[in-house]
Coordinates of C-alpha atoms in Angstrom, one line a residue:
M965 CA 9.2 9.5 25.4
R966 CA 10.0 8.6 21.8
D967 CA 10.8 4.9 21.0
F968 CA 13.8 3.9 18.9
P969 CA 14.7 0.7 17.1
I970 CA 17.0 -1.7 18.9
I971 CA 19.7 -3.3 16.7
A972 CA 21.4 -6.4 18.0
P973 CA 25.2 -6.5 18.0
P974 CA 26.3 -7.8 14.6
L975 CA 27.6 -11.3 14.2
K976 CA 30.1 -10.2 11.5
P977 CA 31.2 -6.8 10.2
P978 CA 29.7 -5.4 7.0
T979 CA 31.7 -6.0 3.7
R980 CA 29.7 -4.2 1.0
P981 CA 30.6 -0.6 0.6
I982 CA 27.9 2.1 0.2
S983 CA 28.1 5.5 -1.3
F984 CA 25.8 7.7 0.8
V985 CA 24.5 10.7 -1.0
V986 CA 23.3 13.4 1.4
V987 CA 22.0 16.9 0.3
K988 CA 22.9 19.3 3.0
F989 CA 20.1 21.8 3.4
S990 CA 20.7 23.0 7.0
D991 CA 22.7 22.4 10.2
E992 CA 20.6 19.3 10.9
F993 CA 23.1 17.4 8.9
E994 CA 25.8 17.8 11.6
H995 CA 23.5 16.6 14.3
N996 CA 22.0 13.6 12.5
F997 CA 23.5 11.8 9.5
A998 CA 27.0 13.1 10.2
L999 CA 27.0 11.3 13.6
S1000 CA 26.1 8.0 12.1
P1001 CA 29.0 5.5 12.5
C1002 CA 28.6 4.3 8.9
A1003 CA 29.0 7.9 7.6
V1004 CA 32.6 7.9 8.7
D1005 CA 33.4 4.2 8.2
P1006 CA 36.3 3.9 5.7
L1007 CA 34.5 1.1 4.0
N1008 CA 32.0 3.6 2.7
Q1009 CA 31.9 6.9 0.8
T1010 CA 29.8 9.9 2.0
V1011 CA 29.0 12.4 -0.7
V1012 CA 27.7 15.7 0.8
I1013 CA 26.1 18.0 -1.7
D1014 CA 25.9 21.5 -0.3
N1015 CA 22.5 23.0 -1.1
T1016 CA 22.1 25.2 2.0
A1017 CA 18.6 26.7 1.9
N1018 CA 18.3 25.6 -1.8
L1019 CA 20.9 28.3 -2.9
F1020 CA 23.1 26.3 -5.2
Y1021 CA 21.0 23.9 -7.2
A1022 CA 17.8 24.5 -9.2
N1023 CA 16.0 21.8 -7.2
L1024 CA 16.5 18.8 -5.0
S1025 CA 16.7 16.4 -7.9
A1026 CA 19.5 18.3 -9.5
A1027 CA 21.5 18.2 -6.2
I1028 CA 20.8 14.4 -5.8
N1029 CA 22.0 13.8 -9.4
A1030 CA 25.2 15.6 -8.6
G1031 CA 25.7 13.3 -5.7
I1032 CA 24.9 10.2 -7.8
A1033 CA 27.5 11.3 -10.4
A1034 CA 30.1 11.5 -7.6
A1035 CA 29.3 8.1 -6.1
E1036 CA 32.0 5.5 -6.5
H1037 CA 30.3 2.3 -5.2
E1038 CA 27.6 0.1 -6.8
L1039 CA 25.2 0.6 -3.8
I1040 CA 24.1 4.2 -3.6
A1041 CA 22.0 5.3 -0.7
I1042 CA 20.2 8.6 -1.0
V1043 CA 19.6 9.7 2.6
H1044 CA 18.0 12.8 4.1
E1045 CA 20.3 15.0 6.2
D1046 CA 18.0 14.5 9.3
V1047 CA 18.4 10.7 9.4
Y1048 CA 20.5 8.9 12.0
L1049 CA 21.8 5.4 11.4
Q1050 CA 22.7 3.7 14.7
P1051 CA 25.7 1.5 15.5
G1052 CA 25.2 -1.9 13.9
W1053 CA 22.9 -0.5 11.2
Q1054 CA 25.1 -1.4 8.2
A1055 CA 25.5 -5.1 9.3
R1056 CA 21.7 -5.3 9.7
F1057 CA 21.2 -3.6 6.4
E1058 CA 23.6 -6.0 4.7
Q1059 CA 21.8 -9.1 6.2
S1060 CA 18.4 -7.8 5.0
L1061 CA 19.6 -6.9 1.5
E1062 CA 21.2 -10.4 1.1
S1063 CA 17.9 -11.9 2.1
L1064 CA 16.1 -9.8 -0.6
E1065 CA 18.8 -10.6 -3.3
A1066 CA 18.3 -14.4 -2.7
A1067 CA 14.7 -13.8 -3.9
D1068 CA 15.3 -11.1 -6.4
P1069 CA 18.9 -10.2 -7.4
N1070 CA 17.6 -7.7 -9.9
W1071 CA 15.8 -5.4 -7.5
G1072 CA 15.3 -1.8 -8.7
I1073 CA 15.0 0.5 -5.7
V1074 CA 15.0 -0.3 -2.0
G1075 CA 13.8 1.7 1.0
V1076 CA 13.3 1.1 4.7
V1077 CA 9.7 2.4 4.9
G1078 CA 7.0 2.2 2.2
N1079 CA 3.4 1.3 1.4
L1080 CA 1.7 -1.6 -0.2
A1081 CA -0.9 -1.2 -3.0
S1082 CA -3.6 -1.1 -0.3
G1083 CA -1.9 1.9 1.2
R1084 CA -0.8 0.0 4.3
F1085 CA 2.6 1.0 5.7
V1086 CA 5.4 -1.5 5.8
G1087 CA 8.9 -1.0 7.3
H1088 CA 10.9 -0.5 10.4
W1089 CA 11.5 3.1 11.5
S1090 CA 11.2 5.8 14.1
D1091 CA 10.0 9.3 13.4
P1092 CA 8.5 12.0 15.8
K1093 CA 5.0 10.6 15.1
T1094 CA 5.5 6.9 15.7
Y1095 CA 7.8 3.9 16.0
R1096 CA 6.7 0.9 13.9
N1097 CA 8.1 -2.4 12.9
T1098 CA 6.1 -4.5 10.4
F1099 CA 9.0 -7.1 10.2
A1100 CA 8.2 -8.5 13.7
E1101 CA 7.6 -12.0 12.3
G1102 CA 11.1 -12.3 11.1
R1103 CA 11.0 -11.8 7.3
L1104 CA 13.6 -9.2 6.3
F1105 CA 12.0 -7.7 3.2
A1106 CA 8.7 -7.0 1.5
Q1107 CA 7.8 -5.9 -2.0
A1108 CA 6.2 -2.4 -1.9
E1109 CA 4.5 0.0 -4.3
F1110 CA 6.5 3.1 -3.2
I1111 CA 9.0 4.0 -0.5
D1112 CA 9.5 6.9 1.8
E1113 CA 12.2 9.3 0.5
H1114 CA 14.3 9.7 3.6
F1115 CA 16.2 6.6 2.5
M1116 CA 16.4 5.3 -1.1
L1117 CA 18.9 2.7 -2.3
V1118 CA 19.7 2.4 -6.0
R1119 CA 22.5 0.7 -8.0
K1120 CA 25.1 2.6 -9.9
S1121 CA 25.0 0.0 -12.8
Q1122 CA 21.3 0.8 -13.4
G1123 CA 22.0 4.4 -14.1
S1124 CA 19.2 5.7 -11.8
R1125 CA 18.7 9.5 -11.8
A1126 CA 16.2 11.7 -10.1
D1127 CA 13.8 13.7 -12.3
D1128 CA 15.3 17.2 -12.5
S1129 CA 12.1 18.6 -14.0
L1130 CA 10.4 18.0 -10.6
P1131 CA 10.1 21.5 -9.2
G1132 CA 10.5 20.8 -5.5
I1133 CA 11.3 18.3 -2.8
H1134 CA 8.2 16.2 -2.9
G1135 CA 7.8 13.0 -4.9
V1136 CA 11.4 12.3 -5.8
C1137 CA 10.8 8.5 -5.3
V1138 CA 7.9 8.4 -7.8
G1139 CA 10.1 8.9 -10.8
L1140 CA 12.8 6.5 -9.5
V1141 CA 10.2 3.8 -8.8
F1142 CA 8.4 4.1 -12.2
S1143 CA 11.7 4.3 -14.1
A1144 CA 12.9 1.1 -12.3
R1145 CA 9.6 -0.6 -13.1
E1146 CA 9.8 0.4 -16.8
R1147 CA 13.2 -1.4 -16.8
G1148 CA 11.6 -4.5 -15.3
H1149 CA 12.8 -4.0 -11.7
A1150 CA 10.7 -4.0 -8.6
C1151 CA 10.6 -1.8 -5.5
Y1152 CA 11.2 -3.3 -2.0
V1153 CA 11.4 -2.4 1.7
I1154 CA 14.0 -4.1 3.9
D1155 CA 14.5 -4.4 7.6
A1156 CA 17.2 -1.8 8.2
P1157 CA 15.7 0.5 10.8
T1158 CA 16.3 4.2 10.6
I1159 CA 15.7 7.1 13.0
H1160 CA 14.2 10.0 11.0
K1161 CA 14.3 13.5 12.5
Y1162 CA 16.6 12.5 15.4
R1163 CA 17.8 16.0 16.4
D1164 CA 17.1 19.6 15.3
D1165 CA 19.6 22.0 13.8
Q1166 CA 20.8 23.0 17.3
G1167 CA 21.4 19.4 18.3
N1168 CA 18.3 19.2 20.6
P1169 CA 16.5 15.8 20.6
I1170 CA 13.2 15.7 18.6
Q1171 CA 10.7 13.9 20.8
T1172 CA 7.4 15.0 19.1
I1173 CA 6.3 16.6 15.9
H1174 CA 6.1 19.9 17.7
D1175 CA 9.9 19.8 18.2
S1176 CA 10.5 19.8 14.5
T1177 CA 10.6 23.0 12.6
K1178 CA 10.3 21.1 9.3
V1179 CA 7.1 19.4 10.5
R1180 CA 5.6 22.6 11.8
D1181 CA 6.4 24.3 8.5
R1182 CA 3.9 21.9 6.7
A1183 CA 1.0 24.0 7.9
S1184 CA 2.2 27.1 6.0
F1185 CA 0.7 28.3 2.6
A1186 CA 4.2 28.4 1.1
Y1187 CA 4.9 24.7 2.0
K1188 CA 1.5 23.7 0.6
A1189 CA 2.0 25.6 -2.6
D1190 CA 5.4 23.9 -3.1
K1191 CA 3.8 20.5 -2.6
N1192 CA 0.9 21.3 -4.9
C1193 CA 3.4 22.2 -7.7
C1194 CA 5.2 18.9 -7.2
D1195 CA 2.0 16.9 -7.1
E1196 CA 0.8 18.7 -10.2
Y1197 CA 4.0 17.7 -12.0
I1198 CA 3.7 14.1 -11.0
N1199 CA 0.0 13.8 -11.9
Y1200 CA 1.0 15.1 -15.4
R1201 CA 4.3 13.3 -15.9
W1202 CA 3.0 9.9 -14.7
R1203 CA -0.7 10.3 -15.7
Q1204 CA -0.7 6.9 -17.5
Y1205 CA -0.3 5.2 -14.1
T1206 CA -2.8 7.2 -12.1
P1207 CA -4.5 6.8 -9.8
F1208 CA -1.8 5.6 -7.4
R1209 CA -0.8 6.3 -3.8
T1210 CA 2.6 6.8 -2.1
I1211 CA 3.2 6.7 1.6
N1212 CA 2.2 10.4 1.9
T1213 CA 0.1 11.3 -1.2
V1214 CA -2.7 10.0 -3.4
Y1215 CA -2.3 11.0 -7.0
T1216 CA -5.6 11.0 -8.9
G1217 CA -4.5 12.1 -12.3
W1218 CA -3.9 15.2 -14.4
R1219 CA -6.6 17.8 -14.8
Q1220 CA -6.1 21.2 -16.6
P1221 CA -7.1 23.9 -14.1
G1222 CA -9.0 25.8 -16.8
E1223 CA -11.5 22.9 -17.2
S1224 CA -13.0 23.7 -13.9
L1225 CA -13.9 27.2 -14.9
G1226 CA -16.7 25.7 -17.1
Q1227 CA -18.8 25.0 -14.1
Y1228 CA -19.3 28.7 -13.3
P1229 CA -22.0 30.9 -14.8
E1230 CA -21.1 33.5 -17.5
S1231 CA -22.1 36.3 -15.2
L1232 CA -19.6 35.3 -12.6
L1233 CA -16.9 34.8 -15.2
A1234 CA -17.5 38.3 -16.5
D1235 CA -17.0 39.7 -13.1
I1236 CA -13.6 38.0 -12.9
E1237 CA -12.2 40.2 -15.6
A1238 CA -11.8 43.5 -13.6
P1239 CA -10.4 43.2 -10.1
I1240 CA -8.7 46.0 -8.2
I1241 CA -5.3 44.5 -7.6
L1242 CA -3.5 46.0 -4.6
L1243 CA 0.3 46.3 -4.8
A1244 CA 2.6 47.0 -1.9
K1245 CA 6.0 45.8 -0.8
G1246 CA 5.9 43.4 2.1
G1247 CA 6.9 45.2 5.2
G1248 CA 5.9 48.6 3.7
G1249 CA 2.7 49.3 5.5
S1250 CA 0.5 47.3 3.1
R1251 CA -2.1 46.7 5.8
L1252 CA -3.1 50.4 5.4
L1253 CA -3.9 49.7 1.7
S1254 CA -6.2 46.9 2.6
I1255 CA -8.1 49.1 5.0
L1256 CA -8.5 51.8 2.4
A1257 CA -9.9 49.1 0.0
E1258 CA -12.3 47.9 2.7
D1259 CA -13.4 51.5 3.3
H1260 CA -14.5 51.7 -0.3
D1261 CA -16.3 48.4 -0.1
I1262 CA -13.9 46.4 -2.3
Y1263 CA -14.7 42.7 -1.7
M1264 CA -11.5 41.1 -0.5
G1265 CA -12.8 37.6 0.0
K1266 CA -14.0 35.6 3.0
Q1267 CA -10.5 35.0 4.4
V1268 CA -8.3 38.1 5.1
N1269 CA -5.5 37.8 7.6
S1270 CA -4.2 40.4 10.1
S1271 CA -2.0 42.0 7.4
G1272 CA -4.9 42.5 5.1
D1273 CA -3.7 39.7 2.7
C1274 CA -6.4 37.9 0.7
L1275 CA -6.1 34.3 1.6
D1276 CA -8.6 33.1 -1.0
M1277 CA -6.0 34.0 -3.7
V1278 CA -2.8 33.1 -1.8
M1279 CA -2.3 29.6 -3.1
A1280 CA -2.9 30.6 -6.8
V1281 CA -0.4 33.5 -6.4
Y1282 CA 2.2 31.4 -4.7
E1283 CA 1.9 28.6 -7.2
T1284 CA 2.1 31.1 -10.1
L1285 CA 5.3 32.6 -8.6
M1286 CA 6.8 29.1 -8.2
G1287 CA 5.7 28.1 -11.7
K1288 CA 7.3 31.2 -13.2
Y1289 CA 10.6 31.2 -11.4
R1290 CA 11.2 27.6 -10.5
C1291 CA 9.3 25.0 -12.6
P1292 CA 11.5 23.9 -15.5
S1293 CA 8.6 22.7 -17.6
A1294 CA 7.0 25.2 -20.0
W1295 CA 3.5 23.5 -19.7
Q1296 CA 3.6 24.1 -15.9
Q1297 CA 4.7 27.7 -16.2
A1298 CA 1.7 28.2 -18.6
L1299 CA -0.8 27.3 -15.9
A1300 CA -0.7 30.7 -14.3
V1301 CA -3.7 32.2 -16.0
P1302 CA -6.2 29.4 -15.4
K1303 CA -5.0 29.0 -11.8
L1304 CA -5.5 32.6 -11.0
R1305 CA -8.9 32.8 -12.7
L1306 CA -10.1 29.6 -11.0
A1307 CA -9.1 31.0 -7.6
A1308 CA -10.9 34.2 -8.4
A1309 CA -14.0 32.2 -9.4
R1310 CA -14.0 30.3 -6.2
M1311 CA -13.5 33.5 -4.2
L1312 CA -16.4 35.4 -6.0
E1313 CA -18.7 32.4 -5.8
Q1314 CA -18.8 33.0 -2.0
A1315 CA -19.8 36.7 -2.5
G1316 CA -23.3 37.9 -3.2
S1317 CA -23.8 38.9 -6.8
G1318 CA -24.2 42.5 -5.9
R1319 CA -20.7 42.6 -4.3
R1320 CA -18.9 40.9 -7.2
R1321 CA -18.8 44.1 -9.3
L1322 CA -16.0 45.6 -7.2
W1323 CA -13.6 43.1 -5.9
G1324 CA -9.9 42.8 -5.5
F1325 CA -7.0 41.3 -3.5
K1326 CA -3.8 42.3 -1.9
L1327 CA -0.7 40.1 -1.5
P1328 CA 2.9 41.4 -1.4
E1329 CA 3.9 38.7 -3.9
N1330 CA 1.7 40.3 -6.5
L1331 CA 4.6 42.5 -7.5
L1332 CA 6.5 39.4 -8.7
I1333 CA 3.8 38.1 -11.1
L1334 CA 2.4 41.3 -12.6
P1335 CA 2.5 40.1 -16.3
E1336 CA 0.6 36.9 -15.3
L1337 CA -2.0 39.0 -13.3
R1338 CA -2.5 41.2 -16.4
A1339 CA -3.0 38.2 -18.6
A1340 CA -5.4 36.5 -16.2
F1341 CA -7.4 39.7 -15.5
P1342 CA -7.3 41.8 -18.7
K1343 CA -9.5 44.6 -17.3
A1344 CA -7.8 44.9 -13.9
R1345 CA -6.9 48.1 -12.3
Y1346 CA -3.9 48.5 -10.0
V1347 CA -3.4 50.5 -6.8
Q1348 CA 0.1 50.7 -5.4
L1349 CA 1.1 51.9 -2.0
L1350 CA 4.6 53.4 -2.0
R1351 CA 6.7 54.0 1.1
E1352 CA 10.2 55.4 1.7
P1353 CA 12.3 52.3 0.9
M1354 CA 14.7 53.0 3.8
D1355 CA 11.9 52.8 6.2
T1356 CA 10.7 49.5 4.7
C1357 CA 14.2 47.9 5.0
L1358 CA 15.3 49.1 8.4
R1359 CA 12.6 47.2 10.2
R1360 CA 11.7 43.6 10.5
T1361 CA 12.2 41.4 7.4
H1362 CA 9.4 40.2 5.1
M1363 CA 9.1 36.5 4.1
T1364 CA 10.3 37.3 0.6
A1365 CA 13.6 38.4 2.2
R1366 CA 14.1 35.3 4.3
L1367 CA 15.3 31.7 3.6
D1368 CA 13.0 30.1 6.3
N1369 CA 10.2 29.6 3.8
Q1370 CA 9.7 28.3 0.2
I1371 CA 8.8 31.7 -1.2
G1372 CA 11.8 33.5 0.2
R1373 CA 14.1 30.7 -1.1
I1374 CA 13.0 31.8 -4.6
T1375 CA 12.6 35.5 -4.2
L1376 CA 15.8 36.3 -2.2
P1377 CA 18.2 34.7 -4.7
L1378 CA 16.1 36.1 -7.5
A1379 CA 16.7 39.6 -6.2
Y1380 CA 20.5 39.0 -5.7
R1381 CA 20.8 37.8 -9.3
A1382 CA 18.9 40.8 -10.6
A1383 CA 21.4 43.0 -8.8
N1384 CA 24.4 41.0 -10.2
R1385 CA 25.3 39.9 -6.7
S1386 CA 26.4 36.3 -5.9
T1387 CA 23.7 34.3 -4.2
F1388 CA 26.5 32.7 -2.2
L1389 CA 26.7 35.9 -0.2
I1390 CA 23.1 35.6 1.0
Q1391 CA 24.5 33.3 3.8
F1392 CA 26.7 36.1 5.2
D1393 CA 24.7 39.3 4.5
H1394 CA 22.8 41.1 7.2
P1395 CA 18.9 40.7 7.1
A1396 CA 18.6 44.4 6.3
I1397 CA 20.7 43.8 3.2
H1398 CA 18.4 41.0 2.2
M1399 CA 15.5 43.4 2.6
A1400 CA 17.3 46.0 0.6
Y1401 CA 17.9 43.8 -2.4
T1402 CA 14.4 42.3 -2.4
T1403 CA 12.9 45.8 -2.0
L1404 CA 15.0 47.1 -4.9
H1405 CA 14.0 44.1 -7.1
Q1406 CA 10.2 44.2 -6.4
L1407 CA 9.8 47.9 -6.6
S1408 CA 11.7 47.9 -9.9
L1409 CA 9.4 45.2 -11.3
G1410 CA 6.5 47.5 -10.3
M1411 CA 8.0 50.5 -12.1
E1412 CA 8.7 48.4 -15.2
F1413 CA 5.1 47.3 -15.2
V1414 CA 3.7 50.8 -14.9
R1415 CA 5.9 51.9 -17.9
E1416 CA 4.5 49.0 -19.9
L1417 CA 0.9 50.2 -19.2
G1418 CA 1.8 53.3 -21.2
Y1419 CA -1.1 55.6 -22.1
Q1420 CA -3.5 53.4 -20.3
G1421 CA -1.7 54.0 -17.1
R1422 CA -3.8 56.9 -15.8
D1423 CA -7.0 54.9 -15.9
K1424 CA -5.4 51.5 -15.0
Y1425 CA -3.0 52.6 -12.3
F1426 CA -3.2 54.7 -9.1
S1427 CA -0.3 55.2 -6.7
L1428 CA -0.4 56.8 -3.2
R1429 CA 2.3 57.3 -0.7
F1430 CA 2.2 55.8 2.8
E1431 CA 3.5 59.0 4.2
D1432 CA 0.8 61.1 2.5
V1433 CA -2.0 58.8 3.7
L1434 CA -0.8 59.5 7.2
S1435 CA -0.1 63.2 6.9
Q1436 CA -2.9 64.4 4.6
P1437 CA -5.7 61.8 4.4
A1438 CA -8.3 64.5 3.6
K1439 CA -6.6 64.9 0.2
V1440 CA -5.4 61.4 -0.6
I1441 CA -8.7 59.6 0.2
P1442 CA -10.9 61.8 -2.1
D1443 CA -8.3 61.4 -4.9
F1444 CA -8.5 57.7 -4.6
E1445 CA -12.3 57.7 -4.4
A1446 CA -12.4 59.8 -7.6
W1447 CA -10.1 57.4 -9.4
L1448 CA -11.9 54.3 -8.2
R1449 CA -15.3 55.8 -9.0
A1450 CA -16.7 54.3 -5.9
P1451 CA -17.8 56.2 -2.8
Q1452 CA -16.3 55.8 0.6
K1453 CA -18.5 53.6 2.8
S1454 CA -16.6 53.7 6.1
R1455 CA -13.8 55.6 7.9
K1456 CA -11.6 52.7 9.1
T1457 CA -8.5 54.2 7.3
L1458 CA -8.7 57.3 9.4
E1459 CA -9.2 55.3 12.6
A1460 CA -6.2 53.1 11.8
I1461 CA -3.7 56.0 11.3
D1462 CA -1.2 56.2 14.0
Q1463 CA 1.5 58.7 12.9
N1464 CA 3.6 58.2 16.1
R1465 CA 3.8 54.5 15.5
A1466 CA 4.3 54.6 11.7
L1467 CA 6.8 57.4 11.7
S1468 CA 8.6 56.4 14.8
A1469 CA 12.4 55.9 14.8
K1470 CA 13.7 52.9 12.8
D1471 CA 14.9 49.8 14.5
K1472 CA 18.5 50.0 15.6
F1473 CA 21.0 48.8 13.0
P1474 CA 24.8 49.2 12.8
Q1475 CA 25.7 52.4 11.0
D1476 CA 27.7 50.5 8.3
I1477 CA 24.5 48.4 7.5
V1478 CA 22.4 51.6 7.3
V1479 CA 25.0 53.0 4.8
R1480 CA 25.0 49.9 2.7
V1481 CA 21.2 49.7 2.6
G1482 CA 21.2 53.4 1.5
R1483 CA 23.6 52.6 -1.3
I1484 CA 21.6 49.6 -2.6
L1485 CA 18.4 51.6 -2.6
Q1486 CA 19.8 54.9 -4.0
S1487 CA 18.6 54.4 -7.5
I1488 CA 15.0 53.3 -6.6
R1489 CA 14.7 56.0 -4.1
V1490 CA 15.5 58.6 -6.8
D1491 CA 13.1 57.0 -9.3
L1492 CA 10.3 57.1 -6.7
G1493 CA 11.0 60.6 -5.6
Y1494 CA 12.4 59.8 -2.2
G1495 CA 16.0 60.5 -3.0

């Protein structure tokens, strides 16, 4: 069973009001911080900033700053929604803060968990991984290098603000700590024990890390790409202080991705120029396109998942997408080309030199970064698999149409804005409607790109229909072979064709949803010849 802090009954009630700033991302708020006695104590103010699934603010820092602007009290506690503060917490907090202020009345930022310069943890807290109390000897505070971001205390009079150029959720404390230091104020941890990740969004107790969706999410490529973008920003923004370490991350300093390309031989760099880039809407039968590429001996890397996606390129593609659509800093957006080329170099380094001449990669998100792919790979050729958009949408959703991942939280609102539909309505629309808007958006981007190719299009671009591959492979496959100018080496595409499965009845959806999906897709279906 999980261990929790024990707080002795207070000898006196708290007297110092706190403005709690909480950014509400999910229903975890109702089952954690909202249940804390201090959250409803009339002594305090609780400022809840609604940023459900990151729909309403450009980034976490912007949401935090909105909360800071609304705070009324001198003490402002920025608290994660999944933190629970027990009965008696505020009196214990006040006692520890007074002990700190007797030593340093001009403190800059305070947490309850942090790290020393050596990297050693300091603090008093419970999370699903551990319970620890480094204040066992009785001292109520310790100076720290950095603090964990689940609880950060600042003062209104110091004008503290989160860095709203930070693209994601990671590293918010770094800017607050360095800004405080530059004003001459130190960072501390006090003995005010918190319970982090107390219950999940259904109200179920979280006993281990496996009970937490947020912790499990850390293994995903989308989460890692999001953190990489944040780490990249911090390494650049605070490069004069690197190397340094926080409680979770070691920052080693800024390095331009393009610098690493110099270590590769010219022959390999020449091979980078001309990949076969495979385009297909996620959920549109794209696995068939990867099999077709494999049949023609297109090298797809050492890591290909069950959907035929090239995992060697996934981080570069995801980070390019995030840089393009979410990173506010122009220098970070401009990293797309070196990142993509560096990932390609690493991928081709693992291939024999004889296989590098014909290589490519398939990821559904390619459709969202086509101009960047063209800039990174100037001699690339593109193969697109098209499918009846209604069939794509009236099945299971793709990650770009869901809010349960960092990519979808960018691409779904992006599609709604492109269709002039309020992102507020994402919360209420049916998943098939989400698929319809993202399908419309991504296929429209593909069509725009083909038009931009102009007269080069015939040599640079080849399209085939999912339905034609299934119904007349004897015609489609030779056409593709002639365009590719590479012979077919195997027959896995024919073996993979299952017309009964692929052309089976759509999943069951309410008729009004089917009608709405049809209306959303009407224009793109006509443009693609399906209408």
